[in-house]
Coordinates of C-alpha atoms in Angstrom, one line a residue:
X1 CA 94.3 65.3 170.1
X2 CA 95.3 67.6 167.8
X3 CA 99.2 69.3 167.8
X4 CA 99.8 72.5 166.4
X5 CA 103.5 73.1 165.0
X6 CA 104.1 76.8 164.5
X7 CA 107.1 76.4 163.6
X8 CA 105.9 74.9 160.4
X9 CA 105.3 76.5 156.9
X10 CA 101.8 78.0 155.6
X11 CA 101.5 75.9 152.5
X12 CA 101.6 79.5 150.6
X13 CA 105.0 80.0 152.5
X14 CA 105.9 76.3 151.4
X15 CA 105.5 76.7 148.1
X16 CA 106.9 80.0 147.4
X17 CA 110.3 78.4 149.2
X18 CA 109.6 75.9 146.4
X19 CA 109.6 78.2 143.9
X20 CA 112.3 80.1 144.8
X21 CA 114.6 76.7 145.1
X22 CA 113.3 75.8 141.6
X23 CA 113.8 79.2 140.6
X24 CA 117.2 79.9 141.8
X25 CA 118.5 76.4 140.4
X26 CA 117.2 77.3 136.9
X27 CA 118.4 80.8 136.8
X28 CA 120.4 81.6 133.4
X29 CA 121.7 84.5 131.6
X30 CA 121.0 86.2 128.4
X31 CA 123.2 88.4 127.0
X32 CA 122.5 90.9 124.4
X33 CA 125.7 91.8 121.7
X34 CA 123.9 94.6 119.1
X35 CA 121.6 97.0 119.2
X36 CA 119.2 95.6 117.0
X37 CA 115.1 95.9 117.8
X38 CA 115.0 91.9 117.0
X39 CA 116.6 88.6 116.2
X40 CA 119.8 86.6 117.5
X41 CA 121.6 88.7 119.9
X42 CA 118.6 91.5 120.3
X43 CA 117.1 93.0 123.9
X44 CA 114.1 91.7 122.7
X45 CA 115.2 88.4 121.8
X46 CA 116.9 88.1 125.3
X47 CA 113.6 88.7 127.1
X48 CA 111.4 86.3 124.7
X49 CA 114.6 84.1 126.0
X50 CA 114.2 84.9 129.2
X51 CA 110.3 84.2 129.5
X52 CA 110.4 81.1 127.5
X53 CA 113.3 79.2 130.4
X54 CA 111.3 80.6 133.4
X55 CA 113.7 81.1 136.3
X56 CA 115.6 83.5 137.8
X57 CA 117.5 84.8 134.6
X58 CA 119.4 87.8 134.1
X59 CA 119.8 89.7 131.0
X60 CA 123.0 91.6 130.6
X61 CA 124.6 93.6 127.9
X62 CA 127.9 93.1 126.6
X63 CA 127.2 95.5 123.0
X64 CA 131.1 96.0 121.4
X65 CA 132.3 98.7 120.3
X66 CA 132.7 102.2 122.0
X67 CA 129.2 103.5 123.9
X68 CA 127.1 104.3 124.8
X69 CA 124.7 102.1 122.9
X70 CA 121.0 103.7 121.9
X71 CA 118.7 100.7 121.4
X72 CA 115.4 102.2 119.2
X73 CA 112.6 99.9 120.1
X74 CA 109.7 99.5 118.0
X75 CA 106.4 99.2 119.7
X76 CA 106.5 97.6 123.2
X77 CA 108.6 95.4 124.5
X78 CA 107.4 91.7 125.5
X79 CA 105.9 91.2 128.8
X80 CA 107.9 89.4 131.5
X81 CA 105.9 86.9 132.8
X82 CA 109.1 85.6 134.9
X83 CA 111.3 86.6 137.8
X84 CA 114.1 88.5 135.9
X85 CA 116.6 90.6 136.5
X86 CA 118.2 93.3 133.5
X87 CA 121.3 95.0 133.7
X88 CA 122.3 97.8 132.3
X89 CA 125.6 98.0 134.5
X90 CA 127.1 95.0 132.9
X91 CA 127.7 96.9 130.1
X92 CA 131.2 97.6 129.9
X93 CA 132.0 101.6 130.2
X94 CA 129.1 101.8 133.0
X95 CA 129.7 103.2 136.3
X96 CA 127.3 103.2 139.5
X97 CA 126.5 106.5 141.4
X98 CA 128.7 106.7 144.4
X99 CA 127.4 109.7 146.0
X100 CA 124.9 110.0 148.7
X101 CA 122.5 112.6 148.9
X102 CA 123.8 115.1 151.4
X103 CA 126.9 114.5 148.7
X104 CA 124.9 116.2 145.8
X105 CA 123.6 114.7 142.7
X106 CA 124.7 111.2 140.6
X107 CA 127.7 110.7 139.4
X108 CA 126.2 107.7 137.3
X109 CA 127.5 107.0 133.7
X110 CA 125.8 104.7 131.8
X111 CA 126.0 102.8 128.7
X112 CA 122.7 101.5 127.4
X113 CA 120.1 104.1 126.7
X114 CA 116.8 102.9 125.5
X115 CA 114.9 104.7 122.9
X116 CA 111.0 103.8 122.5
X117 CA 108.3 104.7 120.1
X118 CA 105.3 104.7 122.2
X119 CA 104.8 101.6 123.2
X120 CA 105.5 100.1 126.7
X121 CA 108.9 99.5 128.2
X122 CA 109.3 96.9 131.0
X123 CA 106.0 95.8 131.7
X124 CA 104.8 92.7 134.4
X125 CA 102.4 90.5 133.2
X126 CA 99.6 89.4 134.7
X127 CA 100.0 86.3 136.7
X128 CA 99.3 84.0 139.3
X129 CA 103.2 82.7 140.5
X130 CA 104.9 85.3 142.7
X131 CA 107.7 86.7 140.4
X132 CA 110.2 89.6 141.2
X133 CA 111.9 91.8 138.1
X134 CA 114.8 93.8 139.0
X135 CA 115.3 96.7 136.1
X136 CA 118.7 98.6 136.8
X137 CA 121.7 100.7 135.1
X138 CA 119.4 102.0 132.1
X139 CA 118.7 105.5 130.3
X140 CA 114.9 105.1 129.5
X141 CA 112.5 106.9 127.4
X142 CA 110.3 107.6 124.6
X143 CA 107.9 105.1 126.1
X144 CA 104.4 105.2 127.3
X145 CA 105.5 103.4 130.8
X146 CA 109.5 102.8 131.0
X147 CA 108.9 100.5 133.2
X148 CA 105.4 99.2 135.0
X149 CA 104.0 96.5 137.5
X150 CA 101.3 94.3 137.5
X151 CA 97.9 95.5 136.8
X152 CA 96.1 93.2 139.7
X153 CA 96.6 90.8 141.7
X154 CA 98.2 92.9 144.9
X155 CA 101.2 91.3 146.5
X156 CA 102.0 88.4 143.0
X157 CA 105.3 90.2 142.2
X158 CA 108.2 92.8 143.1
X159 CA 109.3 95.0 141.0
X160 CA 112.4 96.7 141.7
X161 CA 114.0 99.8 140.3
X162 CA 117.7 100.4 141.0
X163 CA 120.1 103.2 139.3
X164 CA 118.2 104.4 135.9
X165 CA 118.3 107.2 134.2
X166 CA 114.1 107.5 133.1
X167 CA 112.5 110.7 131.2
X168 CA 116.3 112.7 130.3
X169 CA 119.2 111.9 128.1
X170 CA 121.7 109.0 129.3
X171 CA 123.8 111.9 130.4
X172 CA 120.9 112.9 132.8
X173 CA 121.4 116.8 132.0
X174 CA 118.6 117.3 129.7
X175 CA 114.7 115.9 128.9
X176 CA 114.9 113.6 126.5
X177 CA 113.8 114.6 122.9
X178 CA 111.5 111.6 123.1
X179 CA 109.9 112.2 126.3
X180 CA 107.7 109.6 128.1
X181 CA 104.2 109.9 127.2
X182 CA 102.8 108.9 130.4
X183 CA 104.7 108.2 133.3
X184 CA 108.8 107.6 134.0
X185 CA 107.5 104.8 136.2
X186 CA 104.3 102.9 137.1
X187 CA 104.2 100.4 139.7
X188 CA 100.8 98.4 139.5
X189 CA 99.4 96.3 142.1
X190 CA 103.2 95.2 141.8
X191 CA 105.0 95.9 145.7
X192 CA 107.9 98.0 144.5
X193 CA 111.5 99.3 145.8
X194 CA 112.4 102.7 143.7
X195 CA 115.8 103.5 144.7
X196 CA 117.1 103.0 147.9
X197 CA 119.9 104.3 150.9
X198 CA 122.7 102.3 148.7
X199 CA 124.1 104.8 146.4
X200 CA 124.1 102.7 143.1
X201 CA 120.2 102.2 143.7
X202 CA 119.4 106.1 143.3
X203 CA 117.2 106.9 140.2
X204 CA 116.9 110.0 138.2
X205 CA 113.1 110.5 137.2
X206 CA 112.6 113.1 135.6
X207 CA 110.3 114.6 132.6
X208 CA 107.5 112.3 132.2
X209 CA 104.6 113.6 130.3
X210 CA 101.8 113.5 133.0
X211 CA 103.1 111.8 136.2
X212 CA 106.5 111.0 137.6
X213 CA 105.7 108.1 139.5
X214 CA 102.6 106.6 139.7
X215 CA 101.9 104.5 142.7
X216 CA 99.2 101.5 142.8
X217 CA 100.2 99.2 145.4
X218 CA 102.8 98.7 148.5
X219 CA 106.1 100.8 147.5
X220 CA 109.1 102.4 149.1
X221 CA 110.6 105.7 147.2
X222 CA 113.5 106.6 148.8
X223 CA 117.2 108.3 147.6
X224 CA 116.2 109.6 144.1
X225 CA 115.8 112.9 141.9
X226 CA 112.5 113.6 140.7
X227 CA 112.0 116.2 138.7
X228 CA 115.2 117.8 138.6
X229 CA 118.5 117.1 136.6
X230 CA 121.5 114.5 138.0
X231 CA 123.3 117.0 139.0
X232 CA 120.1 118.2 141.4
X233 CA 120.3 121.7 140.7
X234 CA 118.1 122.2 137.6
X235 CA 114.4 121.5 136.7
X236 CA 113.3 118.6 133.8
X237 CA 109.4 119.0 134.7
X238 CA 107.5 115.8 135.3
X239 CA 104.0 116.8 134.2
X240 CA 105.4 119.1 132.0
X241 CA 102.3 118.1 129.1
X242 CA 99.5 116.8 131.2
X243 CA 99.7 118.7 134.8
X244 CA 99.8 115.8 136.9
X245 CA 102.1 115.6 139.8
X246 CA 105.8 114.1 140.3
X247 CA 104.5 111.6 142.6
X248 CA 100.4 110.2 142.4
X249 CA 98.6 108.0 144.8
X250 CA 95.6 107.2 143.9
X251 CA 92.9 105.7 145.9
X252 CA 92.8 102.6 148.5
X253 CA 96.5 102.3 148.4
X254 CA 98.7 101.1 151.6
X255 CA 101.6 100.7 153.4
X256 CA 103.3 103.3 151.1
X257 CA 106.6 104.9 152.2
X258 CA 108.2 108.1 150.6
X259 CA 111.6 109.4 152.0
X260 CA 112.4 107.7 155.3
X261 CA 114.3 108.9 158.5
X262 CA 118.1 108.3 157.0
X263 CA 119.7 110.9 154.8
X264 CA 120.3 108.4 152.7
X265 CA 116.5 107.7 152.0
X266 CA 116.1 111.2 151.4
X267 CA 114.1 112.0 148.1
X268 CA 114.7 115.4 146.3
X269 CA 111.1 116.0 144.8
X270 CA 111.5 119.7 143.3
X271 CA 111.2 121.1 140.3
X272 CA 108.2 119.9 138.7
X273 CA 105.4 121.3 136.3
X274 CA 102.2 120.1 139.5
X275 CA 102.5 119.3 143.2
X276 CA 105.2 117.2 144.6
X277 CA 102.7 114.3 145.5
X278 CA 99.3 114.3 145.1
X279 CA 97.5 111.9 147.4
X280 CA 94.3 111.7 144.8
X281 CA 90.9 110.9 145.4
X282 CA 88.8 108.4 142.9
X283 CA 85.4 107.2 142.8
X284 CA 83.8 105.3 145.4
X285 CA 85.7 105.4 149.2
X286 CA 88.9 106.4 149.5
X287 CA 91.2 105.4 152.7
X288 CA 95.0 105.1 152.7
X289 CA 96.5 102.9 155.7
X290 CA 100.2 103.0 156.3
X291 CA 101.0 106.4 154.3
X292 CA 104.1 108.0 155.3
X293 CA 106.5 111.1 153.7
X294 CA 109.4 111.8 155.5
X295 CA 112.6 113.0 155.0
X296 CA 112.5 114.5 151.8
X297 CA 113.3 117.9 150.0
X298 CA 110.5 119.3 148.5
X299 CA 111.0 122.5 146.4
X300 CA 114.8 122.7 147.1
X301 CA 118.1 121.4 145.7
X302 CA 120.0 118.9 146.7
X303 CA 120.8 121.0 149.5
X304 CA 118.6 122.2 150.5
X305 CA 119.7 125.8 150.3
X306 CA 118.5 126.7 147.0
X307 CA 115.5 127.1 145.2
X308 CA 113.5 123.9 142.8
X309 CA 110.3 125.0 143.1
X310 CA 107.4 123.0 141.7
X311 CA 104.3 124.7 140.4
X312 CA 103.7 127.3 138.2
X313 CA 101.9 130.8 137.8
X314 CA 98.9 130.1 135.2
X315 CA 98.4 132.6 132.4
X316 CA 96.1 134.3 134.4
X317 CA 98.4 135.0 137.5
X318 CA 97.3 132.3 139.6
X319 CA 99.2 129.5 140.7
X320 CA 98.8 125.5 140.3
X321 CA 100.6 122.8 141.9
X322 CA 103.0 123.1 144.9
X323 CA 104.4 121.0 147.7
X324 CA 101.9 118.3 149.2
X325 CA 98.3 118.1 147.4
X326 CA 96.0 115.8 149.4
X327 CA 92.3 115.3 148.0
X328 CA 91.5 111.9 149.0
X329 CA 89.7 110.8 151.8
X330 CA 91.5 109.1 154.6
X331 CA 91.1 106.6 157.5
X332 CA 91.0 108.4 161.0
X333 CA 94.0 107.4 163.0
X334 CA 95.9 105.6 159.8
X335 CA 95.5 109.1 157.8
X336 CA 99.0 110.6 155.7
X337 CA 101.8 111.2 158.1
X338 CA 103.7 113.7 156.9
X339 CA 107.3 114.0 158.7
X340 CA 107.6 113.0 161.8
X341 CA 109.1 114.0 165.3
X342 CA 112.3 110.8 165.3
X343 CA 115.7 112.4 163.9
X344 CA 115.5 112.6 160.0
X345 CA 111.9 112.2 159.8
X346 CA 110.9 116.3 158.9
X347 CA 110.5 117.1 155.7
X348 CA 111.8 120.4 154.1
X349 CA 109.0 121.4 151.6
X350 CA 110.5 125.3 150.4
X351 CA 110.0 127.6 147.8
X352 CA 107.1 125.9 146.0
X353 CA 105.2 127.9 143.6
X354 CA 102.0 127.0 145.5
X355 CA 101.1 126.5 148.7
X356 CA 103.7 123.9 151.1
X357 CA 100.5 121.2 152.2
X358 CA 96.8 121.4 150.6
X359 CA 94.2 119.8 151.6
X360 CA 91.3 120.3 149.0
X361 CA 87.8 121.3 149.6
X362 CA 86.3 118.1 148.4
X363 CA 84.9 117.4 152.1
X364 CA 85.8 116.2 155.9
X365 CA 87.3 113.4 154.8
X366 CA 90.8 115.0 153.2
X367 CA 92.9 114.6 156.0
X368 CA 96.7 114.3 157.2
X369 CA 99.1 114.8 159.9
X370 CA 101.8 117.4 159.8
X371 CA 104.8 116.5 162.0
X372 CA 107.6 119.0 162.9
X373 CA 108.3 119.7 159.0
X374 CA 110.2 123.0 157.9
X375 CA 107.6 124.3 155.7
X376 CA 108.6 127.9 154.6
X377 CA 109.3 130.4 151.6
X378 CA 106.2 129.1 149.6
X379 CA 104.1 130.9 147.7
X380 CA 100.0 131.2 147.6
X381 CA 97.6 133.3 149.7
X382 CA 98.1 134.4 153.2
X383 CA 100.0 131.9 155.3
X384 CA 100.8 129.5 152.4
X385 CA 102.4 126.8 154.0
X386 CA 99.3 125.1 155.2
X387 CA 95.9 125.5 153.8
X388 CA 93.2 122.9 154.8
X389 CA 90.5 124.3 152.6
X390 CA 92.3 125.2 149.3
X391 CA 90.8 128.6 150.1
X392 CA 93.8 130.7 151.4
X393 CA 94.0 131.3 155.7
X394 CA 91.1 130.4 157.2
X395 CA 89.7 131.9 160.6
X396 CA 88.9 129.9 163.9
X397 CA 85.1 129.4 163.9
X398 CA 83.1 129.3 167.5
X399 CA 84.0 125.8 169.1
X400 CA 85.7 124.4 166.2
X401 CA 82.3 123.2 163.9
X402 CA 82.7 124.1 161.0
X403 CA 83.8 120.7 159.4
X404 CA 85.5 120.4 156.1
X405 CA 89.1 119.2 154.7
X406 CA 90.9 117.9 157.8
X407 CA 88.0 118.5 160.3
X408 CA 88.3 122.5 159.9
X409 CA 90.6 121.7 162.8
X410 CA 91.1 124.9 164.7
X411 CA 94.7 126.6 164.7
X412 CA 96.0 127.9 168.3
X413 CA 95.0 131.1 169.7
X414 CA 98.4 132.8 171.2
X415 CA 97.7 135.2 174.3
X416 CA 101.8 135.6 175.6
X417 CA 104.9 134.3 175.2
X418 CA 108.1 135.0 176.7
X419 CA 111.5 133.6 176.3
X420 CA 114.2 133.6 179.2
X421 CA 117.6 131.3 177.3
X422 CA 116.2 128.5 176.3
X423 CA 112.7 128.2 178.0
X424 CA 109.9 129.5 176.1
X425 CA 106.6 131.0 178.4
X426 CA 103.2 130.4 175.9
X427 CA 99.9 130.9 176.9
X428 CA 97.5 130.0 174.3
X429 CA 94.0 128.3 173.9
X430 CA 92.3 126.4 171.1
X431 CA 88.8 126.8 170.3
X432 CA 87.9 123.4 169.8
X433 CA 85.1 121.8 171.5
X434 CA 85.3 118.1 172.6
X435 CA 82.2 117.6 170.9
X436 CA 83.7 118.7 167.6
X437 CA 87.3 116.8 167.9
X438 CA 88.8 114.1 169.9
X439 CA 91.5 115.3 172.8
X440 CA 93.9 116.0 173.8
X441 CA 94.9 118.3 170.8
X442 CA 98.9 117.7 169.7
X443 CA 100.1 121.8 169.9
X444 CA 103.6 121.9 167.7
X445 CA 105.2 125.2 167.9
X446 CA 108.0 126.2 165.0
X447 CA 109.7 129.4 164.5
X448 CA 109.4 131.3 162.1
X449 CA 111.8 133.6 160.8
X450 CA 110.9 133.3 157.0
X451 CA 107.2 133.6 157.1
X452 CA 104.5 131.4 158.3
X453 CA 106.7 128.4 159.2
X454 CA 110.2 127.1 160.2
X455 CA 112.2 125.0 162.2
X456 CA 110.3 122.7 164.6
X457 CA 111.1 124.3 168.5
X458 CA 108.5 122.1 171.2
X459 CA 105.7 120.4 171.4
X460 CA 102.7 120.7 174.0
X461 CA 99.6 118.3 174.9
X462 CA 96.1 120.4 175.6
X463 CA 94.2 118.3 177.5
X464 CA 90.3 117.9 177.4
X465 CA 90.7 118.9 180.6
X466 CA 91.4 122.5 179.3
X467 CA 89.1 122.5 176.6
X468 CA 88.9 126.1 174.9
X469 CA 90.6 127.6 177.8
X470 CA 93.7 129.7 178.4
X471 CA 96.6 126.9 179.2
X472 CA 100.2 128.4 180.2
X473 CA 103.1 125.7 179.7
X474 CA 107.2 126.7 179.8
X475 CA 108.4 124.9 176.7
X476 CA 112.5 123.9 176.5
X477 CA 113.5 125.1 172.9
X478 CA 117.0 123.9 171.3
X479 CA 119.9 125.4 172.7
X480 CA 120.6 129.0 170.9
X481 CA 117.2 129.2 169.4
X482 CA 115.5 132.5 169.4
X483 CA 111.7 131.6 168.8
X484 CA 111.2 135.6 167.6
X485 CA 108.2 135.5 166.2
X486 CA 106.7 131.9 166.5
X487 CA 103.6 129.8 165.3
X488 CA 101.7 126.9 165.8
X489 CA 99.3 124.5 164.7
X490 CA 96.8 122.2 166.6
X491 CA 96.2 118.2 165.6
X492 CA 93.7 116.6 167.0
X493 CA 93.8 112.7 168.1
X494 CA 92.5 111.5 164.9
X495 CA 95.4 113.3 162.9
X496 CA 93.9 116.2 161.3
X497 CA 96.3 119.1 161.5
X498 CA 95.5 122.9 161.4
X499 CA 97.0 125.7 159.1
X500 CA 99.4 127.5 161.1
X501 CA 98.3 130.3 163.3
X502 CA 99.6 134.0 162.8
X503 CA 103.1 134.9 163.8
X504 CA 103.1 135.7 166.9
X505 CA 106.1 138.2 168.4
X506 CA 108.0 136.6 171.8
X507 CA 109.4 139.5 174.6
X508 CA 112.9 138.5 175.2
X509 CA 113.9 138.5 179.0
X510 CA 117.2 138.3 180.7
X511 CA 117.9 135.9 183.3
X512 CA 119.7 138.7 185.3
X513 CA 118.6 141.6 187.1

């Protein structure tokens, strides 16, 4: 007879404990003393250090004399091939962020600024062991990619970025006069932590040449400025050169989060040259599994109140980028969640140049799933907070078979509405046959007293039941809410979302004769 002990180990399990015993007992530190590009005492030397006594070493900086200290590097820096971790906060004269963001922007002040010349920055090597870098406390640019994980093998290492300064000066109030060519962060097939709900782990990242942050493999963005100043008031463009959006996924990526349901994971995405995040499509199939945005303020300040747009009016009046680009094809069921319905979850995507979500006319397969987000005040043609065919509003078509970006999915037909305090009487239908979506069909209802979208009111279920006919519900809206005028948009059970319908005008009732 056999015995099976779950308790036990896999032998990958065993041997990364290994490791990490190994690891931990051989850890050492390297401390760099001048801002020289090489020799005794050098950054560089420190990492060559570092990789030649693998562990789990630390290099910290401990420069004399009054700061902060610019290190120019020449070419790239070498490749860590180890678990490491490099500190920029043991600097003496460094301080960590203390503020959250529903407190404003960073307070940071850092000491070591880094100063490239093209080359690469922190980059992961290419290995088979499981390693995890931690870069943190650091003004970065001038490089091609600051900082950047592996290029394959998903799931070999961690790379985790806590409390930099990447694409401005070390103050954070200005783009750096040697910008970043490419990106202010790449992650690779690396799994990667970019900021985080601590306060100290909040990044700025800000004015990288194409992209912001380029995402190839399991990540979680959460807490930082992108594309805006520390103070998060004031625009340093990512993509200010090349275009390309603040935050890129490309292709066959998963279990990506950006934002997350806490304040404190809240991500401040405004103010760049593109969209806010692209969701891209490459060659060959494209499906993204585990893709969720939430929480994040897209277009605004830190507050929320005040304009950041991103996107810009072209030479010939019309406008590129915006709040949400998604041109990739995705898995039915798994597709982009955007927002969500739990507290915190929304996002507020405001005052974009272009148009709040896009879905591109590629083909059927662009798909995502809008959920109670405050999507208002952008700009674009028609209702330009949701456009599923990169075409401006698009009419209902007989029985919903048209096809296209996010299955054409019909928006909701309003007949009435009537509100007595807080209940809200709708009658509405969707023209959506069963043959041409799955049911029931998820009807979200927002207000809208800034123009095609607002603030989230109720949520109804139409049934197959009541397929493409009239269906009267009495909806319970928040307490003090006046849904005068209202929309709505229609997801079916596979996630595709609609644009929103046209405003549509409640009669107000007493409940008194």
């Amino acid at each position: 007879m056999i015995r099976s002990f779950p308790f036990l180990p896999s032998r990958a399990a065993f041997a990364m404990l290994l490791w990490v015993l190994w690891s931990g007992a051989e850890a050492s530190t390297f401390t760099v003393v001048n801002t020289n590009d090489s020799g005794v005492g050098s950054l560089r030397q420190a990492m060559l250090d570092a990789n030649g006594a693998c562990g789990s070493n630390r290099v910290e900086f401990a420069i004399p004399g009054s700061g902060p200290h610019a290190i120019a590097v020449t070419g790239s820096l070498p490749s860590i091939t180890c678990s490491l971790i490099v500190d920029g906060y043991s600097q003496a004269g460094s301080q960590m962020n203390t503020r959250t963001p529903d407190q404003g922007g960073l307070d940071t002040v850092l000491a070591i600024e880094l100063v490239g010349s093209g080359g690469n920055g922190f980059l992961l090597a290419n290995g088979a062991a499981f390693y995890t870098v931690t870069v943190q406390g650091l003004a970065l640019h001038g490089f091609s990619q600051p900082i950047a994980g592996n290029s394959n093998l998903a799931g070999n290492s961690q790379v985790n970025v806590y409390g930099n300064f990447i694409g401005t000066t070390i103050t954070g109030q200005a783009l750096a006069g040697t910008g970043n060519s490419s990106s202010t962060l790449r992650t690779g097939q690396s799994s990667a932590q970019v900021g985080g709900i601590q306060p100290w782990q909040r990044n700025l990242l800000s004015g990288g040449a194409n992209f912001g942050v380029l995402i190839d493999g399991p990540a979680i963005v959460e807490g930082n400025l992108i594309g805006t100043d520390a103070s998060g008031t004031t625009a340093i463009p990512n993509g200010a050169s090349g275009n390309g959006p603040a935050i890129r996924i490309p292709s066959n990526r998963a279990n990506i989060r950006i934002g997350g349901a806490s304040p404190d994971s809240r991500n401040v995405i405004s103010g760049n040259r593109s969209f806010a995040i692209n969701i891209a499509r490459q060659s060959g199939a494209s499906q993204y599994v585990g893709l969720e945005i939430q929480g994040n303020y897209i277009g605004t300040d830190w507050s929320g109140l005040h304009p950041v747009p991103n996107g810009f009016s072209q030479a010939n009046a019309a406008i590129f980028g915006g709040g949400i680009q998604v041109s990739g094809a995705l898995a039915d069921s798994t597709a982009a969640i955007i927002g969500g319905f739990g507290p915190g979850q929304a996002n507020l995507i405001a005052f974009n140049s272009g148009v709040g979500i896009i879905a591109s006319a590629n083909g059927a397969s662009e798909s995502f799933d809008s959920r109670a987000n405050a999507i208002h005040g952008n700009h674009g043609p028609g209702r330009a907070n949701i456009d599923i065919g990169a075409n401006g509003p698009t009419p209902n078509d007989p029985e919903d078979a048209d096809g296209g970006a996010n299955n054409g999915q019909n928006w909701p037909e309003v007949v009435a509405a009537s509100q007595v305090g807080d209940q809200l009487s709708v009658t509405y239908r969707v023209d959506t046959s069963p043959a041409n979506a799955p049911y029931p069909l998820r009807i979200d209802f927002y207000l809208d007293a800034q123009g095609g979208s607002g603030t989230w009111l109720a949520q109804d279920s139409y049934p197959e039941s009541s397929a493409q006919a009239p269906r009267s519900v009495v909806l319970t809206v928040p307490a003090g809410a006046r849904a005068l005028p209202f929309v709505a948009t229609a997801t079916d059970a596979d996630g595709h979302t609609s644009e929103f319908s046209p405003a549509f005008d409640v009669v107000f009732e007493t409940d008194f004769d």
